[in-house]
Amino acid sequence: MNVVEIIRKKRNGAVLESAELKFIIDGYVRGTVPEYQVSAFLMATYFQGMTKEETSEFTRLMLHSGDVIDLSTIHGVKVDKHSTGGVGDKISLPLAPIVAACGVPVPMISGRGLGHTGGTLDKLESIPGFKTNLTINEYRRVIAELGLVMIGQTKEIAPADKKMYALRDVTATVECIPLIAGSIMSKKLAEGIDALVLDVKTGRGAFMQTYEQSVELAQALVEIGTSFGKQTVGFITDMNQPLGKAIGNWFEVVESMECLRGNGPADVMELTYVLGGMMVVLGKKAANLEEGIQRCREVVENGFAEKKFFALVERQGGKISYLHHPDRYPISKHRVTITAPRDGYISSIDSLELGLSVISLGGGRTKVDDVIDPKAGILLKNKAGDHVKAGDVVAECFTDNDAAVEAVIHRVANAFTFASVQPKSVPLVISIVDKDGVRPFSL
Ligand code: URA
């Protein structure tokens, strides 16, 4: 087969055959199709899309680029969650130990930062010593011992996504439904789950900025999960402003610890409980969502969830002393405050601009081999809807990068808008999507 022909075919809007998709995917994993041709294929797909059948076949081939793990010897219904990517979205960190502490095994394979959004792996690796690249045998051992494991794609598990994910991150080819579906579902189907909860973001800081696009993505993901025999439930959730008040890898670990102690920001707690409650229902440890949420609250209140997270961090090589004493973590050379220019209500906080700002501060990548500064980031003092006075600090930016400071101050300041009247509050969890369709969400 000729790779150039395949790229040209996709560029011209044709549907690719299974053998053609396989040639690109397998060739990329083996190193026989070079990165520059895969980049061109990704960009052609970004513009031309894929049919439903093509997306499903692309996902299947991505999945079978590596091993599909069988966890049938692990007792219980194995359930995982995945987010389509957001700013300040640290939900997996408190969520996975909460659900595991409820008795539902959680085998989780996540990704690194993608585009302007942060990634669970980078957050976990900001804990000194934490290893996310376990072998399949280690992965099995950890889930068997703790009922919880958190790793990344490896050379054995979802290797096509491991490589393509990193390439999409730096070639502006992230915001594309078939590529997102193939990426998410290939790793989720490889990890040995029985059921999956999806957090599909919508708004400024999401890859799908309109509600309609987000529903389309959610439906594609649910359809693929269901066709592979996994019970799959999606939630469409708001990503116009960042989740919580911490953006940046280590800061998000610290905020996650607050959530595990029940003291996290209201939006992070709400989303963690809704997604966690549904995972507990799918894991057959609760009869309905209300009961699932109640179970999650209990393991936060009695400290079991926090203990589970400590056990995971220690088991995967991380130093829990930093979780007990975050004040001992290194701090950035520059700490710059952003203040409100006038009295009034914060009417919006642009999550896309803040996500991009964190990359400039050193907390994300613009090239495949960029090294992340885990302590870089932004701490918000307020959320949209809060009242502030002129001169109040609304955000603090942290970086070692001398060159970034000046430009980032303006970018972060411009991400805030103010108004004299309080903006109407918008629901965080907007709708629920499953094999029966899309419905507005309410508890
Ligand atoms: N999460 C993933 O794993 N892949 C994507 O493409 C987007 C979010």
XYZ file of C-alpha atoms and ligand atoms in Angstrom:
451
model
C 0.000 0.000 0.000
C 1.015 3.565 -0.615
C 0.657 5.895 2.389
C 0.559 8.992 0.202
C -2.432 7.536 -1.670
C -4.240 6.858 1.620
C -3.596 10.400 2.865
C -4.746 11.839 -0.476
C -7.903 9.713 -0.379
C -8.797 11.014 3.087
C -7.814 14.563 2.125
C -10.284 14.352 -0.770
C -13.090 13.219 1.544
C -13.286 9.509 0.685
C -14.043 6.735 3.165
C -10.990 4.627 4.000
C -11.075 0.836 3.924
C -10.232 -1.110 7.053
C -6.965 -2.299 5.468
C -5.936 1.301 4.730
C -6.617 2.462 8.297
C -4.734 -0.583 9.593
C -1.775 0.200 7.360
C -1.450 3.683 8.890
C -2.101 2.643 12.509
C 0.088 -0.475 12.558
C 2.777 1.202 10.476
C 2.932 4.126 12.900
C 3.182 1.830 15.933
C 5.941 -0.236 14.263
C 7.797 2.795 12.960
C 7.350 2.053 9.254
C 5.010 5.011 8.664
C 6.790 8.204 9.752
C 5.367 10.886 12.009
C 5.108 13.484 9.215
C 2.780 11.239 7.212
C 0.660 10.414 10.262
C 0.449 14.166 10.959
C -0.876 14.690 7.427
C -3.368 11.833 7.871
C -4.581 13.381 11.155
C -5.009 16.808 9.570
C -6.878 15.296 6.592
C -9.157 13.480 9.064
C -9.611 16.668 11.069
C -11.007 18.392 7.977
C -12.860 15.493 6.330
C -14.048 13.482 9.340
C -15.017 9.822 9.208
C -18.300 7.994 8.761
C -19.779 6.181 11.781
C -18.601 2.817 10.407
C -15.142 4.202 9.684
C -14.891 5.640 13.231
C -15.914 2.326 14.728
C -13.353 0.433 12.623
C -10.659 3.033 13.410
C -11.387 2.530 17.146
C -11.261 -1.270 16.813
C -7.911 -1.106 15.033
C -6.514 1.356 17.612
C -7.691 -1.001 20.363
C -6.021 -4.028 18.755
C -2.756 -2.183 18.219
C -1.937 -3.647 21.650
C -3.199 -6.150 24.201
C -6.775 -6.210 25.456
C -6.580 -6.992 29.145
C -8.809 -9.639 30.643
C -9.692 -8.792 34.252
C -12.367 -11.501 34.591
C -10.485 -13.041 37.523
C -10.936 -9.798 39.492
C -14.148 -9.989 41.485
C -16.832 -7.358 40.829
C -18.057 -5.166 37.988
C -15.067 -3.121 36.811
C -16.017 0.478 36.013
C -13.997 3.422 34.745
C -14.635 7.066 33.861
C -13.118 9.261 31.171
C -13.385 12.972 30.462
C -13.151 14.431 26.971
C -10.809 17.059 28.423
C -11.155 20.248 30.384
C -9.301 22.984 32.255
C -8.830 22.381 35.972
C -10.418 18.975 35.398
C -8.806 16.911 38.142
C -11.955 14.852 38.765
C -10.293 11.453 38.119
C -7.943 11.954 41.074
C -10.577 12.099 43.818
C -13.170 10.092 41.868
C -11.226 6.861 41.281
C -10.319 6.256 44.963
C -13.830 7.265 46.085
C -15.453 4.707 43.780
C -12.866 2.037 44.655
C -13.517 2.698 48.350
C -17.208 1.954 47.646
C -16.144 -1.551 46.546
C -16.220 -1.021 42.768
C -12.898 -1.966 41.087
C -11.547 0.933 38.995
C -8.877 0.076 36.395
C -7.998 3.445 34.868
C -5.864 4.224 31.808
C -5.570 7.962 31.245
C -3.700 10.421 29.059
C -1.357 13.386 29.416
C -2.270 17.017 28.823
C -3.887 17.435 25.423
C -4.156 20.787 23.641
C -5.059 23.419 26.252
C -6.421 20.786 28.677
C -4.589 19.037 31.498
C -4.099 15.270 31.742
C -4.440 12.852 34.647
C -1.007 11.311 34.020
C 0.828 14.632 34.278
C -1.059 15.384 37.493
C -0.226 12.007 39.025
C 3.422 12.298 37.950
C 3.677 15.643 39.735
C 3.674 13.520 42.914
C 7.399 12.724 43.245
C 8.099 9.080 42.390
C 4.613 8.192 41.081
C 4.945 5.655 38.227
C 2.268 5.600 35.526
C 4.048 3.206 33.136
C 3.351 -0.166 34.765
C 3.693 -3.437 32.863
C 0.532 -5.456 32.282
C 1.500 -7.808 35.111
C 2.055 -4.924 37.532
C -1.261 -3.394 36.401
C -3.052 -6.655 37.203
C -1.342 -6.970 40.566
C -2.231 -3.443 41.670
C -5.909 -3.726 40.685
C -6.106 -7.136 42.399
C -4.557 -5.766 45.617
C -6.224 -2.349 45.852
C -9.282 -2.484 43.589
C -7.723 0.561 41.915
C -4.925 1.249 39.443
C -4.088 4.397 37.451
C -1.700 4.222 34.503
C -1.110 5.615 31.005
C -1.118 4.013 27.579
C 1.995 1.837 27.194
C 3.868 -0.031 24.454
C 1.601 -2.990 25.342
C -1.739 -1.286 26.063
C -3.222 1.063 23.443
C 0.195 1.836 21.871
C -1.409 3.498 18.835
C -3.167 5.974 21.113
C 0.021 6.531 23.107
C 1.794 7.773 19.983
C -1.106 9.419 18.178
C -2.291 11.247 21.311
C 1.113 12.901 21.733
C 1.211 13.788 18.038
C -2.325 15.262 17.980
C -1.391 17.377 20.989
C 1.227 19.279 18.987
C -0.331 19.275 15.495
C -3.641 21.063 16.279
C -5.632 17.936 15.403
C -7.356 17.312 18.727
C -10.846 18.746 18.150
C -12.175 16.001 15.882
C -14.932 13.547 16.862
C -13.554 10.367 15.192
C -10.044 11.011 16.519
C -11.337 11.691 20.039
C -13.613 8.642 19.909
C -10.805 6.363 18.681
C -8.427 7.709 21.291
C -10.734 7.481 24.299
C -12.479 4.235 23.477
C -9.357 2.329 22.363
C -7.727 2.738 25.768
C -10.932 2.288 27.733
C -11.815 -0.928 25.883
C -8.255 -2.237 26.353
C -8.202 -1.901 30.133
C -10.593 -4.729 31.062
C -13.693 -2.760 32.139
C -17.311 -3.900 32.197
C -18.857 -0.421 32.232
C -17.861 3.182 31.544
C -18.968 6.662 32.583
C -18.049 9.522 30.254
C -17.776 13.195 31.133
C -18.284 15.017 27.836
C -17.360 18.659 28.234
C -19.076 21.515 26.469
C -18.218 25.233 26.239
C -15.197 27.512 25.799
C -12.622 25.227 27.392
C -13.924 22.016 25.781
C -12.818 20.478 22.490
C -16.493 20.591 21.503
C -17.556 24.160 22.208
C -21.243 23.911 21.256
C -23.832 21.787 23.026
C -24.839 20.108 19.733
C -21.248 19.022 18.969
C -20.859 17.705 22.514
C -24.032 15.637 22.189
C -22.766 14.271 18.871
C -19.470 13.263 20.523
C -21.261 11.733 23.523
C -23.533 9.716 21.244
C -20.561 8.456 19.205
C -18.754 7.362 22.400
C -21.841 5.708 23.920
C -22.580 3.895 20.647
C -19.034 2.500 20.417
C -19.002 1.437 24.088
C -22.389 -0.240 23.746
C -21.385 -2.019 20.532
C -18.435 -3.540 22.425
C -20.823 -4.853 25.109
C -19.903 -2.270 27.783
C -22.652 -0.414 29.590
C -21.789 3.205 28.780
C -23.346 6.361 30.226
C -22.294 9.893 29.291
C -22.907 13.235 30.998
C -22.649 16.553 29.177
C -21.052 19.010 31.618
C -20.192 22.695 31.499
C -16.597 23.732 30.709
C -17.055 27.459 30.176
C -15.139 28.305 33.333
C -12.392 26.086 34.821
C -13.388 23.373 37.257
C -12.428 24.236 40.808
C -9.865 26.910 41.623
C -6.584 25.161 40.784
C -5.149 24.813 37.249
C -1.719 23.212 36.872
C -0.527 19.749 37.751
C 0.633 19.897 41.364
C -1.957 22.515 42.360
C -4.640 20.132 41.077
C -3.274 17.281 43.179
C -3.517 19.517 46.256
C -7.109 20.469 45.374
C -7.934 16.789 44.814
C -6.723 16.024 48.337
C -9.126 18.694 49.619
C -11.940 16.929 47.738
C -10.999 13.585 49.232
C -11.363 15.243 52.654
C -14.763 16.661 51.632
C -13.500 20.262 51.463
C -13.042 20.763 47.721
C -14.680 23.553 45.694
C -18.443 23.053 45.268
C -18.287 22.344 41.513
C -15.544 19.706 41.850
C -17.409 18.016 44.694
C -20.695 18.046 42.751
C -19.229 16.558 39.596
C -17.202 13.977 41.494
C -20.322 12.800 43.314
C -22.537 12.648 40.201
C -19.978 10.747 38.098
C -18.937 8.607 41.077
C -22.552 7.882 41.988
C -23.215 6.612 38.468
C -20.070 4.448 38.561
C -21.273 2.920 41.838
C -24.662 2.187 40.220
C -23.022 0.562 37.172
C -20.766 -1.360 39.573
C -23.928 -2.737 41.219
C -23.195 -1.280 44.635
C -26.211 1.049 44.587
C -29.747 0.780 43.221
C -29.990 4.322 41.883
C -27.981 7.525 41.428
C -29.073 9.088 44.745
C -27.925 5.983 46.597
C -24.669 5.902 44.600
C -23.956 9.535 45.517
C -24.711 8.769 49.168
C -22.209 5.882 49.123
C -19.564 8.225 47.684
C -20.238 10.840 50.373
C -19.896 8.208 53.101
C -16.420 7.055 52.016
C -15.277 10.684 51.906
C -16.696 11.369 55.378
C -15.254 8.226 56.987
C -11.822 8.776 55.383
C -11.792 5.475 53.392
C -11.424 7.288 50.058
C -8.429 9.298 51.226
C -6.807 6.131 52.600
C -7.401 4.404 49.257
C -5.633 7.230 47.438
C -2.658 7.096 49.811
C -2.459 3.314 49.292
C -2.485 3.798 45.503
C 0.183 6.504 45.555
C 2.485 4.392 47.751
C 1.861 1.242 45.688
C 2.756 3.071 42.468
C 5.937 4.535 43.957
C 4.794 8.042 44.931
C 5.896 9.864 48.080
C 2.833 10.504 50.220
C 4.788 12.848 52.491
C 4.115 15.630 49.948
C 0.387 14.925 50.153
C 0.536 15.334 53.920
C 2.785 18.415 53.670
C 2.149 20.234 50.366
C 4.041 23.204 51.831
C 7.277 21.177 51.344
C 6.760 21.040 47.559
C 9.076 23.352 45.560
C 7.545 26.721 44.661
C 7.914 28.731 41.475
C 10.359 31.595 41.067
C 7.580 33.998 40.038
C 4.226 34.493 41.754
C 2.181 37.163 39.990
C -1.198 38.389 41.172
C -4.064 39.485 38.935
C -6.479 42.009 40.421
C -10.021 43.104 39.633
C -10.055 46.410 37.698
C -13.444 47.480 39.146
C -16.137 46.641 41.680
C -18.685 44.164 40.367
C -19.545 40.558 39.678
C -17.259 38.221 37.773
C -19.461 37.384 34.801
C -17.135 34.850 33.128
C -13.699 33.237 33.419
C -12.486 32.022 30.033
C -11.250 28.468 30.549
C -9.637 28.215 27.095
C -7.495 31.308 27.754
C -6.472 30.024 31.186
C -5.630 26.570 29.804
C -3.390 28.164 27.156
C -1.850 30.448 29.800
C -0.861 27.452 31.937
C 1.006 26.007 28.931
C 2.959 29.295 28.627
C 3.731 29.188 32.343
C 5.386 25.776 31.766
C 2.532 23.476 32.835
C 1.885 21.974 29.358
C 3.558 21.059 26.076
C 3.890 22.656 22.659
C 6.348 20.006 21.402
C 6.278 16.225 21.937
C 9.473 16.247 24.030
C 8.711 19.339 26.154
C 9.288 18.737 29.858
C 6.452 19.916 32.080
C 7.029 22.072 35.148
C 4.623 20.438 37.649
C 4.534 23.440 39.977
C 3.520 25.939 37.247
C -0.105 27.009 37.181
C -2.866 29.384 38.174
C -4.826 29.600 41.406
C -8.194 31.310 41.139
C -9.483 33.214 44.129
C -13.025 33.453 42.774
C -15.501 31.809 40.452
C -17.997 33.313 38.002
C -20.856 34.914 39.927
C -18.682 36.108 42.848
C -18.676 39.778 43.835
C -15.281 41.515 44.015
C -13.984 44.996 44.755
C -11.498 46.925 42.597
C -7.982 45.773 43.534
C -9.053 42.387 44.961
C -6.785 39.541 43.864
C -8.776 37.261 41.523
C -5.933 34.945 40.468
C -2.279 34.108 41.121
C 0.059 32.808 38.402
C 3.137 30.688 39.165
C 6.078 30.090 36.827
C 9.855 29.761 36.556
C 9.739 31.097 33.019
C 11.008 34.720 33.075
C 9.981 35.253 29.453
C 6.343 34.200 30.049
C 5.458 36.513 32.907
C 4.599 39.749 31.100
C 2.429 38.224 28.349
C 0.649 35.840 30.677
C -0.401 38.593 33.082
C -2.355 40.277 30.287
C -3.795 37.032 29.001
C -5.017 35.923 32.431
C -6.362 39.388 33.275
C -8.275 39.439 29.976
C -9.794 36.028 30.716
C -11.998 37.676 33.387
C -15.069 39.737 32.518
C -17.008 41.814 35.035
C -20.575 43.111 35.215
C -22.703 45.181 37.540
C -25.392 42.525 37.865
C -24.835 38.977 39.014
C -24.830 36.557 36.042
C -27.425 33.775 36.002
C -25.892 30.557 37.300
C -25.687 27.746 34.754
C -26.050 24.045 35.592
C -22.780 22.131 35.793
C -24.276 18.791 34.754
C -26.485 19.534 31.774
C -27.681 16.239 30.342
C -27.268 12.509 30.392
C -26.703 10.344 27.307
C -27.122 6.580 27.151
C -28.234 3.967 24.634
C -31.835 5.245 24.996
C -30.960 8.808 23.991
C -30.263 12.256 25.504
C -32.195 13.675 28.479
C -31.800 16.814 30.604
C -30.084 15.905 33.867
C -31.721 16.434 37.242
C -31.396 14.656 40.547
N -9.172 12.220 26.012
C -8.530 11.281 25.276
O -8.095 10.267 25.803
N -8.400 11.491 23.964
C -8.878 12.570 23.344
O -8.730 12.679 22.154
C -9.543 13.558 24.107
C -9.670 13.356 25.458
